[in-house]
Short mmCIF file of C-alpha atoms in Angstrom, two decimals:
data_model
loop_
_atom_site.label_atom_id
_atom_site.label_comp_id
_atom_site.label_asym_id
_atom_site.label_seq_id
_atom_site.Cartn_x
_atom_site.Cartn_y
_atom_site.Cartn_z
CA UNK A 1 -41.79 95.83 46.43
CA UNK A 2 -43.46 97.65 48.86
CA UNK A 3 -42.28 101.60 47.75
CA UNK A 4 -44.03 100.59 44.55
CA UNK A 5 -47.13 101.66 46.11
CA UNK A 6 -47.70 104.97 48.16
CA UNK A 7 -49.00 103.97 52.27
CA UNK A 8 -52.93 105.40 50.80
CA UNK A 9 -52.11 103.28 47.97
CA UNK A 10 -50.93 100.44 49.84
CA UNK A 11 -54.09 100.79 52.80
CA UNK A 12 -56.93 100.81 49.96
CA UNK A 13 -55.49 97.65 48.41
CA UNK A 14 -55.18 95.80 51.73
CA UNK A 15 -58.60 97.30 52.58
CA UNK A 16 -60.17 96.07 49.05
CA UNK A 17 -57.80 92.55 49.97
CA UNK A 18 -59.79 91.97 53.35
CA UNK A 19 -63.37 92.70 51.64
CA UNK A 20 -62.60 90.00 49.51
CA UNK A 21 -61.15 87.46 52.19
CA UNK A 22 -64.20 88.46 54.72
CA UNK A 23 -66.26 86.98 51.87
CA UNK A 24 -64.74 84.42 50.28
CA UNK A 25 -62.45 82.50 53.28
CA UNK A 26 -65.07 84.38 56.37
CA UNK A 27 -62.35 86.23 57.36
CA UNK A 28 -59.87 83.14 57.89
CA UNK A 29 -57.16 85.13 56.65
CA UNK A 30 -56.25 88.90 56.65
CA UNK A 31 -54.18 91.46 54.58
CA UNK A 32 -51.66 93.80 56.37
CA UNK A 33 -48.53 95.64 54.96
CA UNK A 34 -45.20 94.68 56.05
CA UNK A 35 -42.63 97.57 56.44
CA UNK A 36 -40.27 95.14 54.03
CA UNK A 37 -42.14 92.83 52.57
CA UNK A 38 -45.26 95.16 51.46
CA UNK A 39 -48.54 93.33 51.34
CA UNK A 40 -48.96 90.19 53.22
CA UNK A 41 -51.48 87.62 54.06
CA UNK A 42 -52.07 86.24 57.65
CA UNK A 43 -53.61 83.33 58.72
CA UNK A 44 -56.45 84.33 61.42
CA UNK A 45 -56.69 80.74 62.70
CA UNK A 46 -55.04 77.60 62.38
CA UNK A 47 -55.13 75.83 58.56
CA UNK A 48 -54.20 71.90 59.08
CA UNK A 49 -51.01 71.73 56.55
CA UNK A 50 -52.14 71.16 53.01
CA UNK A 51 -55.44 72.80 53.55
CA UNK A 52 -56.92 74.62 50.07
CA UNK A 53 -57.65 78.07 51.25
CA UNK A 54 -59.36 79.27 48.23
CA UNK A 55 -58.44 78.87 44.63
CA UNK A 56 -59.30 81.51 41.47
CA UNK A 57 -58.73 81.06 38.07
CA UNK A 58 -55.97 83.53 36.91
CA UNK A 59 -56.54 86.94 35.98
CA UNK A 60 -54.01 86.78 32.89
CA UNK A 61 -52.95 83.96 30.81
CA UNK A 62 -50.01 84.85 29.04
CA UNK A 63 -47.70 82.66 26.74
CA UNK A 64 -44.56 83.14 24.45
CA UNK A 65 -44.83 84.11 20.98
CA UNK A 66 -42.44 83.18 19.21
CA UNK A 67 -43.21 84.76 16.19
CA UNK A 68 -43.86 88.11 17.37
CA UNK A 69 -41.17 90.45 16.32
CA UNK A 70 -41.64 92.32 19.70
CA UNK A 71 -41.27 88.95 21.67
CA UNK A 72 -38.31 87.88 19.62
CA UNK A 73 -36.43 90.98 20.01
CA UNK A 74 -37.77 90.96 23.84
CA UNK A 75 -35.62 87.75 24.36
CA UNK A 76 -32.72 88.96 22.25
CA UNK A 77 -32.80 92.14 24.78
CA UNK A 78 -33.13 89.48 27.84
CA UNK A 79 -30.20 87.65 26.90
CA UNK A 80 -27.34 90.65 25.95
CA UNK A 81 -28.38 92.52 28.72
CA UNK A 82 -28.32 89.31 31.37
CA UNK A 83 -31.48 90.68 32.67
CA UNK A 84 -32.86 88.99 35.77
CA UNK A 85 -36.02 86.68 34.90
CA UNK A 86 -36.69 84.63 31.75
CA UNK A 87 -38.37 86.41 28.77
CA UNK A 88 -41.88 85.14 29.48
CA UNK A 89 -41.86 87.26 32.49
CA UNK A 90 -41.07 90.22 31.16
CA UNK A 91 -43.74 89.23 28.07
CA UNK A 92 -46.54 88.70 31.31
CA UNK A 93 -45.78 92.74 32.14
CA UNK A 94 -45.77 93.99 28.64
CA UNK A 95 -49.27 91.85 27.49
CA UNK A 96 -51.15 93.64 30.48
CA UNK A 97 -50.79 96.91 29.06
CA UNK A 98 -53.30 98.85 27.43
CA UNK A 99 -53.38 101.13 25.10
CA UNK A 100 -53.94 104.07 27.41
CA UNK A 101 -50.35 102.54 28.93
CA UNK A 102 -48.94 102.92 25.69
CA UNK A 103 -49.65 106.63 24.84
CA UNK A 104 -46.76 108.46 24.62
CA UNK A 105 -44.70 105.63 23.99
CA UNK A 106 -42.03 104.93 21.76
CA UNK A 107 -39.99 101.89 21.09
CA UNK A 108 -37.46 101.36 18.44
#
């Protein structure tokens, strides 16, 4: 959402966003923020329909482990508490921290 991010926060991104687009697409498309939306990508000329922009491998491959005593109880959470996405989503947030995100923690 776009509160997650402070407007400096927000502007560096989208500034960091058009660096990369001015290099990799010639500036074909363009990051702004949307008052709603947050961060958003504009076209800057017309794209025929089914035209690859540009394509990346991901940044994070994450799968479920179902054997991991933190995943299993992850789903068991997922499921009593009707939470809103499937357990592999929440597993995708959890496997990008770091240990620097995890000082201070504690989880029982």
């Amino acid at each position: 959402p776009a509160a997650a991010f402070s407007v400096r926060e927000a502007m560096d991104t989208v500034k960091y966003i058009n660096s990369y687009c001015q290099e990799k697409v010639l500036g074909s498309l363009l990051c702004d923020v949307h008052p709603q939306k947050g961060r958003i990508l504009v076209a800057e000329k017309n794209f025929a329909c089914g035209t690859k922009l540009f394509a990346e491998a991901p940044l994070h491959l994450v799968a479920e482990a179902p054997k991991d005593p933190a995943f299993i109880r992850l789903k068991r959470l997922c499921k009593v508490k009707s939470f809103a996405h499937a357990p592999l989503w929440y597993w995708a947030a959890l496997s990008s921290l770091t240990g620097e995100d995890y000082e201070g923690c504690n989880a029982s």
